XYZ file of C-alpha atoms in Angstrom:
723
model
C 98.057 70.804 105.987
C 100.612 72.094 103.463
C 99.824 71.768 99.773
C 101.706 69.264 97.667
C 104.412 70.677 95.392
C 104.021 69.756 91.739
C 106.366 67.396 89.899
C 108.219 70.289 88.337
C 108.827 71.939 91.701
C 110.004 68.648 93.157
C 112.414 68.173 90.255
C 113.808 71.663 90.744
C 114.304 71.089 94.446
C 116.162 67.871 93.666
C 118.382 69.621 91.124
C 119.055 72.386 93.616
C 120.146 69.828 96.210
C 122.466 68.144 93.694
C 123.973 71.505 92.803
C 124.595 72.304 96.449
C 126.331 68.985 96.992
C 128.418 69.414 93.840
C 129.628 72.865 94.708
C 128.098 75.943 96.248
C 130.158 78.509 94.242
C 128.734 77.368 90.899
C 125.189 77.603 92.226
C 125.771 81.032 93.686
C 127.219 82.295 90.446
C 124.035 81.445 88.504
C 121.972 83.633 90.814
C 124.240 86.595 90.138
C 123.271 86.506 86.464
C 119.754 87.754 87.293
C 119.212 91.479 87.690
C 117.139 92.983 90.480
C 113.647 93.668 89.197
C 114.107 97.451 89.242
C 117.274 97.143 87.129
C 115.762 94.652 84.699
C 112.820 97.043 84.220
C 113.840 100.668 84.893
C 110.721 102.800 85.299
C 110.787 106.558 84.795
C 107.841 108.975 85.027
C 107.153 112.372 83.439
C 104.289 114.530 84.757
C 105.320 117.773 83.074
C 102.296 117.832 80.753
C 99.102 118.841 82.603
C 96.546 116.050 82.764
C 98.802 113.385 81.240
C 101.280 111.109 83.010
C 103.959 109.579 80.800
C 105.714 106.380 81.886
C 108.698 104.677 80.283
C 110.244 101.280 81.011
C 113.788 100.547 79.860
C 113.919 96.756 79.582
C 117.295 95.012 79.859
C 118.407 92.555 77.135
C 116.917 89.023 77.487
C 114.051 90.336 79.630
C 110.449 91.140 78.728
C 107.331 92.663 80.290
C 103.740 91.409 80.056
C 101.309 93.994 78.682
C 98.318 92.441 80.438
C 100.041 92.366 83.854
C 100.323 96.150 84.119
C 97.974 97.782 86.611
C 97.706 101.383 87.766
C 96.055 102.357 91.054
C 95.304 106.012 91.835
C 96.290 107.652 95.112
C 94.172 109.985 97.247
C 92.483 112.734 95.259
C 93.629 111.312 91.911
C 91.429 109.803 89.198
C 93.130 107.861 86.417
C 91.799 107.270 82.940
C 92.459 104.240 80.750
C 96.158 103.672 80.097
C 97.268 104.020 76.488
C 99.755 101.274 75.649
C 101.138 100.150 72.288
C 100.409 96.669 70.996
C 102.962 94.123 72.135
C 104.465 91.034 70.568
C 101.814 88.314 70.546
C 102.617 84.755 71.581
C 101.150 81.851 73.578
C 102.441 81.640 77.141
C 102.583 78.209 78.817
C 100.830 79.492 81.934
C 98.954 82.677 80.949
C 97.645 81.669 77.516
C 97.641 84.248 74.697
C 99.655 87.284 75.836
C 101.424 90.382 74.536
C 104.959 91.216 75.656
C 107.435 94.095 75.354
C 111.186 93.921 74.774
C 113.823 96.691 75.056
C 111.383 99.404 76.135
C 107.797 100.619 76.238
C 105.971 103.924 76.761
C 102.588 104.442 78.395
C 100.367 107.499 78.759
C 97.685 107.812 81.433
C 95.208 110.718 81.539
C 94.353 111.894 85.034
C 92.447 114.486 86.999
C 92.917 115.619 90.586
C 90.480 116.823 93.201
C 90.622 120.372 94.534
C 93.310 120.767 97.171
C 95.397 117.791 95.971
C 99.062 118.782 96.124
C 100.809 115.716 94.670
C 100.195 113.162 91.940
C 100.374 109.762 93.681
C 99.730 106.317 92.229
C 100.957 102.722 92.367
C 102.278 101.008 89.225
C 102.316 97.211 89.149
C 104.068 95.185 86.466
C 105.502 91.709 85.884
C 108.110 90.269 83.568
C 110.427 87.333 82.918
C 114.001 86.388 82.020
C 113.735 84.456 78.749
C 117.158 82.714 78.648
C 118.762 80.402 81.187
C 118.081 80.611 84.044
C 114.499 81.111 82.867
C 112.495 82.684 85.693
C 109.519 84.983 86.047
C 109.547 87.693 88.685
C 106.535 87.993 90.968
C 104.338 91.058 90.329
C 106.269 94.161 91.407
C 104.705 97.454 92.536
C 106.364 100.862 92.516
C 104.751 103.841 94.222
C 105.119 107.186 92.479
C 104.858 110.572 94.199
C 105.230 113.380 91.657
C 104.865 117.131 91.709
C 101.859 118.433 89.827
C 102.568 120.783 86.911
C 100.978 124.208 86.749
C 97.516 124.372 85.209
C 96.234 121.004 86.370
C 92.467 121.030 86.862
C 89.490 118.790 86.443
C 89.692 117.246 82.987
C 86.719 117.177 80.682
C 84.691 113.999 80.466
C 85.818 111.603 77.741
C 83.924 111.920 74.491
C 82.061 108.594 74.875
C 78.533 108.822 76.244
C 79.279 106.151 78.817
C 82.208 107.980 80.399
C 80.223 109.174 83.414
C 78.972 105.670 84.080
C 82.491 104.246 83.962
C 83.738 106.766 86.494
C 80.853 105.797 88.772
C 81.995 102.178 89.013
C 83.587 101.085 92.283
C 87.004 102.775 92.513
C 89.145 99.734 93.193
C 87.357 97.826 90.435
C 87.269 100.421 87.722
C 90.790 101.183 86.625
C 93.658 99.248 85.167
C 95.767 98.666 82.114
C 94.539 98.057 78.621
C 93.423 99.840 75.491
C 90.599 102.388 75.499
C 87.351 100.760 76.603
C 84.629 100.052 74.061
C 81.059 101.291 74.454
C 78.933 98.668 76.248
C 76.965 97.841 73.096
C 80.176 96.927 71.284
C 81.848 95.143 74.187
C 78.815 92.943 74.995
C 76.300 91.843 72.370
C 73.248 89.783 73.365
C 70.934 87.746 71.148
C 67.959 85.506 71.916
C 65.942 83.018 69.916
C 63.402 80.292 70.663
C 64.622 76.729 70.094
C 61.354 75.104 71.262
C 57.941 76.256 72.479
C 59.250 76.408 76.060
C 62.977 76.870 75.520
C 65.212 79.774 74.528
C 68.849 80.150 73.613
C 70.646 83.308 74.745
C 74.030 84.138 73.261
C 76.456 86.692 74.665
C 79.321 87.713 72.375
C 82.150 89.610 74.049
C 84.801 91.631 72.264
C 88.310 90.224 72.480
C 89.735 90.861 75.951
C 86.342 91.282 77.679
C 84.514 88.881 79.981
C 81.027 88.384 81.439
C 80.199 87.484 85.060
C 77.921 84.456 85.387
C 76.599 85.245 88.855
C 75.906 88.927 88.083
C 73.418 87.958 85.380
C 69.638 87.813 85.820
C 66.805 87.053 83.396
C 63.155 88.033 83.703
C 59.951 88.584 81.739
C 58.801 92.092 82.793
C 55.294 91.843 81.355
C 54.666 88.341 82.788
C 56.216 88.016 86.283
C 54.659 84.548 86.734
C 56.939 83.153 84.029
C 60.339 82.032 85.292
C 63.424 81.803 83.107
C 65.856 79.108 84.257
C 69.269 79.221 82.532
C 71.473 76.122 82.181
C 74.866 77.815 82.351
C 77.808 75.911 80.860
C 80.983 75.767 82.930
C 83.088 78.900 82.507
C 86.559 80.094 83.473
C 87.492 80.474 87.141
C 88.505 84.035 88.040
C 89.661 85.555 91.313
C 87.931 88.898 91.616
C 89.091 91.422 94.228
C 85.495 92.362 95.099
C 83.400 89.259 94.352
C 86.008 86.652 95.298
C 86.148 83.399 93.295
C 83.762 83.822 90.370
C 82.973 82.219 87.027
C 83.389 84.320 83.892
C 83.019 83.818 80.134
C 85.287 85.118 77.386
C 84.591 85.441 73.645
C 81.119 83.856 73.460
C 78.742 81.828 75.607
C 75.482 80.150 74.608
C 73.009 79.567 77.433
C 69.946 77.301 77.035
C 67.069 78.823 79.011
C 63.909 77.006 80.029
C 60.577 78.790 80.465
C 58.585 77.639 83.503
C 54.968 78.752 83.602
C 51.854 79.031 81.483
C 52.571 80.242 77.933
C 48.954 79.762 76.782
C 48.321 81.869 73.683
C 51.700 83.656 73.705
C 53.487 84.123 70.398
C 56.062 86.652 71.588
C 58.130 86.982 74.735
C 59.861 90.064 76.117
C 63.062 89.023 77.879
C 65.014 91.431 80.057
C 68.657 90.481 80.619
C 70.690 92.345 83.237
C 74.377 91.559 83.445
C 77.810 92.917 84.237
C 81.232 92.449 82.659
C 84.739 93.839 82.498
C 87.649 94.571 80.236
C 90.418 92.127 81.158
C 92.980 94.193 83.039
C 90.888 97.331 82.515
C 87.579 98.893 83.515
C 84.507 97.113 84.832
C 81.175 98.291 83.463
C 78.179 99.109 85.643
C 75.236 96.706 85.500
C 73.767 96.725 81.983
C 70.238 95.853 80.890
C 68.970 94.744 77.473
C 65.391 94.062 76.393
C 64.983 91.329 73.777
C 61.877 90.400 71.787
C 61.617 86.677 71.002
C 59.108 85.078 68.625
C 57.805 81.792 70.060
C 57.032 78.832 67.785
C 53.610 77.195 67.714
C 52.767 74.819 70.555
C 53.862 77.046 73.412
C 50.935 75.982 75.552
C 51.858 72.320 75.326
C 55.468 73.062 76.016
C 54.743 75.015 79.150
C 52.751 72.265 80.781
C 55.727 70.002 81.370
C 57.802 72.900 82.611
C 55.268 73.699 85.247
C 54.942 70.154 86.538
C 58.614 69.176 86.389
C 59.747 71.795 88.782
C 62.106 73.049 86.107
C 62.448 73.297 82.338
C 63.581 70.418 80.221
C 65.591 70.329 77.048
C 63.779 69.087 73.976
C 63.594 65.320 74.312
C 64.590 63.006 71.483
C 61.878 61.331 69.428
C 61.523 58.525 71.978
C 58.340 57.759 73.893
C 58.346 56.670 77.521
C 57.412 53.038 76.776
C 60.138 52.700 74.145
C 62.652 54.397 76.472
C 61.799 51.906 79.238
C 62.266 48.949 76.875
C 65.581 50.326 75.638
C 66.717 50.934 79.209
C 65.824 47.380 80.222
C 67.713 45.935 77.235
C 70.698 48.199 77.840
C 70.873 47.271 81.517
C 70.674 43.567 80.657
C 73.501 43.812 78.106
C 75.495 45.891 80.581
C 76.187 42.648 82.471
C 78.431 41.569 79.591
C 80.430 44.809 79.381
C 84.042 44.807 80.638
C 83.271 47.520 83.189
C 80.866 45.315 85.133
C 82.364 41.858 84.728
C 85.028 42.251 87.459
C 82.399 43.193 90.035
C 80.135 40.362 88.924
C 82.988 38.006 89.804
C 82.128 38.682 93.465
C 78.496 37.769 92.934
C 79.403 34.691 90.900
C 81.275 33.312 93.887
C 78.524 34.227 96.359
C 75.781 32.630 94.236
C 77.760 29.441 93.775
C 78.520 29.218 97.484
C 74.854 29.637 98.353
C 73.768 26.898 95.924
C 72.795 24.517 98.714
C 70.392 26.999 100.327
C 67.513 28.516 98.293
C 66.853 30.980 101.129
C 70.412 32.294 101.002
C 70.247 32.530 97.217
C 67.087 34.644 97.446
C 68.684 36.887 100.050
C 71.768 37.425 97.903
C 69.653 38.255 94.856
C 67.254 40.625 96.603
C 69.945 42.555 98.470
C 72.085 42.863 95.344
C 69.042 44.108 93.398
C 68.258 46.592 96.178
C 71.803 47.972 95.948
C 71.560 48.323 92.159
C 68.135 49.998 92.191
C 69.026 52.329 95.069
C 72.164 53.456 93.252
C 70.325 54.111 89.979
C 67.643 56.017 91.908
C 70.313 58.215 93.523
C 72.055 58.803 90.188
C 68.771 59.716 88.522
C 67.753 61.986 91.390
C 71.060 63.847 91.361
C 70.955 64.347 87.597
C 67.349 65.581 87.639
C 68.090 67.874 90.587
C 71.117 69.420 88.915
C 69.176 69.835 85.692
C 66.383 71.666 87.514
C 68.985 73.949 89.121
C 70.370 74.848 85.703
C 73.407 72.541 85.768
C 74.307 69.508 83.727
C 75.883 66.173 84.596
C 76.809 63.455 82.124
C 76.723 59.665 82.427
C 80.112 58.615 83.801
C 81.137 62.203 84.586
C 82.188 61.236 88.120
C 85.259 59.613 86.547
C 86.390 63.087 85.473
C 87.366 63.573 89.119
C 90.867 62.136 89.749
C 90.109 61.487 93.422
C 87.084 59.340 92.496
C 89.213 57.361 90.049
C 91.915 56.825 92.684
C 89.444 55.719 95.363
C 87.824 53.256 92.941
C 91.259 51.860 92.088
C 91.949 51.319 95.799
C 88.546 49.646 96.276
C 89.195 47.242 93.385
C 92.655 46.521 94.757
C 91.241 45.793 98.236
C 88.539 43.503 96.822
C 91.202 41.661 94.855
C 93.316 41.166 97.978
C 90.278 39.784 99.775
C 89.522 37.314 96.986
C 93.186 36.305 96.942
C 92.944 35.380 100.614
C 95.118 38.163 102.052
C 92.255 39.307 104.260
C 88.772 38.081 105.157
C 86.436 40.870 106.204
C 84.143 40.079 109.090
C 80.573 41.100 109.681
C 81.779 43.887 111.977
C 82.873 45.762 108.887
C 79.614 45.156 107.091
C 78.417 48.744 107.425
C 81.525 50.131 105.788
C 82.633 49.980 102.192
C 84.978 47.122 103.101
C 82.062 44.704 103.237
C 81.963 44.719 99.446
C 83.992 41.536 99.591
C 82.096 39.876 102.466
C 80.285 37.071 100.684
C 78.261 36.178 103.778
C 77.091 39.587 104.961
C 73.882 41.294 103.768
C 75.685 44.645 103.574
C 78.210 42.985 101.276
C 75.445 41.934 98.870
C 73.893 45.405 98.923
C 77.191 47.276 98.412
C 78.238 44.930 95.629
C 75.155 46.194 93.772
C 76.223 49.767 94.501
C 79.732 49.090 93.219
C 78.347 47.446 90.069
C 76.497 50.674 89.201
C 79.522 52.868 89.958
C 81.879 50.924 87.713
C 79.213 50.471 85.016
C 79.243 54.194 84.208
C 82.275 54.098 81.858
C 80.352 51.668 79.627
C 77.407 52.401 77.388
C 75.684 49.242 76.205
C 73.607 49.109 73.024
C 70.146 50.671 73.496
C 71.357 52.691 76.502
C 72.170 55.838 74.541
C 68.620 56.619 73.429
C 67.172 55.681 76.808
C 69.604 57.895 78.721
C 69.120 60.773 76.283
C 65.394 60.552 76.934
C 65.936 60.427 80.712
C 68.240 63.440 80.701
C 65.521 65.560 79.071
C 62.289 63.979 80.318
C 60.048 64.993 83.249
C 61.182 63.884 86.706
C 58.928 60.832 87.073
C 59.747 59.524 83.582
C 63.484 60.088 84.063
C 63.537 58.152 87.354
C 61.525 55.333 85.766
C 64.131 54.992 83.014
C 66.998 54.839 85.522
C 65.186 52.222 87.614
C 64.516 50.132 84.496
C 68.239 50.225 83.748
C 68.794 48.843 87.235
C 66.256 46.067 86.737
C 67.999 45.008 83.539
C 71.402 45.013 85.257
C 70.183 43.017 88.267
C 67.939 40.571 86.376
C 70.397 37.639 85.883
C 71.149 37.316 89.613
C 67.543 38.049 90.500
C 66.353 35.110 88.355
C 68.951 32.754 89.795
C 67.943 33.704 93.332
C 64.180 33.541 92.846
C 63.827 30.588 90.440
C 64.945 27.369 92.186
C 65.119 25.463 88.874
C 67.812 27.841 87.638
C 69.689 27.696 90.941
C 69.720 23.862 90.783
C 71.515 24.032 87.427
C 74.472 25.839 88.995
C 77.585 23.784 89.854
C 77.574 22.354 93.352
C 79.851 24.005 95.906
C 83.218 22.433 96.633
C 86.873 23.073 97.265
C 87.252 24.080 93.622
C 85.419 27.298 94.458
C 88.321 28.621 96.526
C 90.526 28.314 93.456
C 87.846 30.008 91.334
C 87.599 32.877 93.796
C 91.371 33.407 93.711
C 91.357 33.320 89.908
C 88.567 35.905 89.803
C 90.721 38.244 91.895
C 92.857 38.984 88.843
C 90.095 40.854 86.933
C 89.925 43.079 90.023
C 93.634 43.828 89.788
C 93.309 44.524 86.059
C 90.449 46.937 86.751
C 92.668 48.756 89.269
C 95.399 48.926 86.598
C 92.944 50.371 84.081
C 91.818 53.026 86.562
C 95.479 53.905 87.230
C 95.946 54.310 83.463
C 92.993 56.707 83.367
C 94.478 58.648 86.288
C 97.823 58.903 84.480
C 96.101 60.596 81.546
C 94.295 62.976 83.891
C 97.096 64.011 86.261
C 100.361 62.435 85.079
C 103.135 60.527 86.845
C 102.895 62.434 90.147
C 99.345 61.192 90.702
C 100.314 57.620 89.833
C 103.137 57.742 92.378
C 100.735 58.893 95.080
C 98.187 56.220 94.111
C 100.833 53.500 94.385
C 101.820 54.780 97.823
C 98.159 54.674 98.907
C 97.809 51.102 97.603
C 100.930 49.931 99.441
C 99.729 51.457 102.724
C 96.257 49.993 102.116
C 97.756 46.542 101.548
C 99.745 46.911 104.773
C 96.594 47.936 106.671
C 94.639 44.927 105.353
C 97.516 42.542 106.061
C 97.845 43.779 109.638
C 94.054 43.721 110.050
C 94.122 39.986 109.344
C 97.151 39.446 111.613
C 95.578 41.423 114.474
C 92.560 39.143 114.919
C 92.259 38.143 118.548
C 95.047 40.491 119.644
C 94.943 43.451 121.982
C 93.761 47.024 121.608
C 97.188 48.228 120.442
C 97.093 45.974 117.376
C 93.576 47.126 116.493
C 94.628 50.773 116.945
C 97.527 50.232 114.537
C 95.025 49.087 111.894
C 93.159 52.373 112.313
C 96.409 54.374 112.031
C 97.352 52.595 108.812
C 93.865 53.165 107.400
C 94.184 56.904 108.106
C 97.637 56.961 106.506
C 96.097 55.496 103.353
C 94.065 58.691 102.967
C 97.113 61.002 103.175
C 98.487 60.388 99.640
C 94.917 60.564 98.308
C 94.561 63.997 99.926
C 97.648 65.234 98.085
C 96.598 63.460 94.880
C 93.420 65.563 94.740
C 95.625 68.678 94.557
C 97.928 67.604 91.732
C 97.315 70.014 88.815
C 96.341 68.732 85.400
C 99.233 68.530 82.922
C 99.230 70.833 79.926
C 97.532 69.105 77.005
C 98.548 69.584 73.406
C 95.936 70.911 70.994
C 96.365 68.063 68.513
C 95.820 64.526 69.678
C 97.503 62.531 66.913
C 98.567 62.764 63.313
C 95.540 63.191 61.079
C 93.298 64.146 64.019
C 92.088 67.702 64.647
C 91.399 68.752 68.236
C 87.802 69.885 68.660
C 86.991 73.560 68.978
C 83.797 75.359 67.954
C 85.821 77.840 65.927
C 87.669 75.162 63.952
C 84.453 73.244 63.328
C 82.810 76.419 62.027
C 85.785 77.088 59.714
C 85.670 73.572 58.260
C 81.913 73.710 57.738
C 82.166 77.126 56.099
C 84.789 75.703 53.739
C 82.372 72.916 52.750
C 84.372 70.100 54.374
C 82.581 67.054 55.808
C 83.563 66.521 59.449
C 83.422 63.449 61.693
C 83.276 64.654 65.328
C 84.233 62.128 68.019
C 83.618 63.066 71.661
C 85.516 60.588 73.821
C 87.238 60.087 77.176
C 90.036 57.859 78.419
C 87.734 56.334 81.058
C 85.018 55.498 78.520
C 85.348 51.785 77.739
C 82.780 51.968 74.931
C 84.814 54.776 73.336
C 87.994 52.710 73.449
C 86.220 49.673 72.011
C 84.922 51.772 69.093
C 88.386 53.202 68.500
C 89.986 49.772 68.454
C 87.349 48.242 66.172
C 86.662 51.146 63.797
C 88.275 54.547 64.313
C 91.945 53.614 64.785
C 92.089 51.410 61.696
C 93.625 51.837 58.258
C 90.176 51.300 56.732
C 88.787 54.351 58.567
C 91.744 56.503 57.541
C 91.295 55.396 53.931
C 87.587 56.267 54.187
C 88.463 59.767 55.419
C 90.809 60.255 52.467
C 88.210 58.926 50.017
C 85.418 61.189 51.264
C 87.620 64.229 51.989
C 86.367 64.313 55.582
C 88.214 65.638 58.624
C 88.393 63.581 61.826
C 87.876 65.900 64.808
C 88.204 64.580 68.357
C 87.193 66.112 71.688
C 88.671 64.746 74.937
C 86.241 64.747 77.900
C 88.568 62.850 80.266
C 88.711 65.988 82.421
C 85.986 68.568 82.933
C 85.735 70.577 79.707
C 82.983 73.235 79.379
C 83.330 73.438 75.588
C 82.765 69.726 75.098
C 79.994 69.697 77.713
C 78.183 72.386 75.704
C 78.496 70.281 72.540
C 77.095 67.223 74.354
C 74.214 69.312 75.668
C 73.518 70.654 72.184
C 72.918 67.087 70.946
C 71.113 66.015 74.149
C 73.766 63.387 74.753
C 73.946 61.982 78.299
C 77.711 61.581 78.001
C 80.368 60.037 75.806
C 80.764 58.557 73.315
C 79.048 60.983 70.959
C 79.626 60.800 67.208
C 78.259 63.459 64.855
C 78.882 63.624 61.092
C 78.503 67.045 59.442
C 77.774 66.963 55.681
C 79.548 68.825 52.921
C 78.017 72.181 52.100
C 76.165 72.733 55.394
C 73.118 71.145 56.903
C 72.451 69.533 60.271
C 74.872 67.061 61.756
C 73.829 63.405 61.877
C 74.231 61.714 65.250
C 75.480 58.108 65.078
C 74.825 55.252 67.553
C 77.093 54.954 70.582
C 78.317 51.536 69.443
C 79.897 51.823 65.999
C 80.448 49.408 63.153
C 82.435 49.963 59.986
C 79.227 49.859 57.953
C 77.541 52.585 60.021
C 80.538 54.910 59.720
C 81.037 54.219 55.998
C 77.397 54.965 55.159
C 77.407 58.176 57.222
C 80.618 59.570 55.693
C 79.618 58.566 52.169
C 76.298 60.414 52.511
C 78.031 63.435 54.067
C 80.511 63.727 51.183
C 77.863 63.927 48.425
């Protein structure tokens, strides 16, 4: 199926059509203003000096070349050294990030050697550039093949003066050579450090020189003198990179910190020898052979106790907060109970409110509703807990509510809420035949409807964090498997308790209003919270993927409404009518398919006036300058975050407090997947957003605030931090 063009491409196609209708000559004339690529960038070569190839580009006015897009590939019998290029003009490109460009002209020198019997100097030169005035276009990468006569006296050149020159030449030929400045020695290009952060946990830090990157999947960790010990890294998300040999890979630029758990018996050990083998490259240049570093790490006291949990968990755990299991269970129960009152869950509870009221005359039906709803809630929390524990054991991380970072999940939830609302409004009544599908969420009489309403309640509860939930979830995200699952199940018990009591305690059920015709009106009124929830999810999607995604979501909703309308009309009709329902249902998925491929819009670094976008570098600069910092990790889909902003953080009183204390308000947006913010959350053992940390003046550890803020909490924290 063809991929969906982006909004910008669609706009350009529309403008092109308008131009064609208005007059073909004017459109044709604009194309004549662009030079052919070989005239915009005239390449000449000089091989008169033995062992050195000189290249020169003459760049036409209003055109420029990218320094980092130059690549040089040797022909048969030719070995190329690192290209020597001057520094270019530095600027931030909308698509390529920080780049260097050349205007007017540029010279390059490439050392080379040839094998015995080679008669010609052959190579391919690839480059790319753009036209910087209207019409603004970028040429695709262009390759010119050079075939030059060798000058007299060409022989095998001496090895470069660096000790690692022989190793570089031994790297795979297609991988080893390209553009860029002279390569650094491996020790300078890739620095590795290790320290113990807990008796059974390490932190490894790779620091790469500017313009170098590290492969995630070409890295291995071991303990040579204790093979029974296993090191399990929890890699943060990196940058996607298409590698010509390894395919789609994950790489890290600048610096990456990797928490590493130690699984095994550390009894009596005070020092650990860690061997790290890894591989990396110069961006646009050489790739280094596999490197190995041996690191000595001093372990803190208590290593034996720390190793016990690692061995029984099936994987290492991050240091847990100062919360015991019993306290975590109590906090989880209280958080789940309060979760019933949060705006995320209330729309879904509207469905159960109607079902409980309608079953008021039958205690047996009330019990069935309650037990099936509770089963759906507990099963969902068990699955969520199992997935999180499994990913943690595999070295990955997943935050509470992180599924809403996926635009397709948000869109599907919006469609589900819209469909439930249509059902409660009387547009369609789902029958028991649909009970085993997600449509039975609105079937008040079917057991599958009760069960899946519990599932839906858990799904939509994830954007909310009730009081007491933060500490309980933080404990669960770092605790052993059995304890973590117990915490998630206790959350489910708290969430399901109100309906469970009504269903199992007849005295409570008798206090409910008696069924009557008024309930049909109530059900139709309760449909509107469903529609508002769909609107909120569409708002979240707009922030994630922009107007194109919203247009596709609206198309999907219209087709879905048509499918549900015809489903109701087709009752008792022939096979053709039922087949048309299936066709419309399939058509509903088509815009969602394209929606999943809409790229994320470019986000500005600053979020608002007086707010600094989070980055580790900026935070380090502010802390070094002795400035107190209030860090707010948030997301558009996080209802608790938005409630805190409305009540505390987006107020004149908070801005006045910042001015009074001299603090900086720094915000990180986790609406989409963001490895940098995920690493910060992991550092503070936070299960998700919101996360608030106040860093004091003059250094010191950051103070983590509760997930639900008040003005008093924030004022006390900033006042203490400014002293």
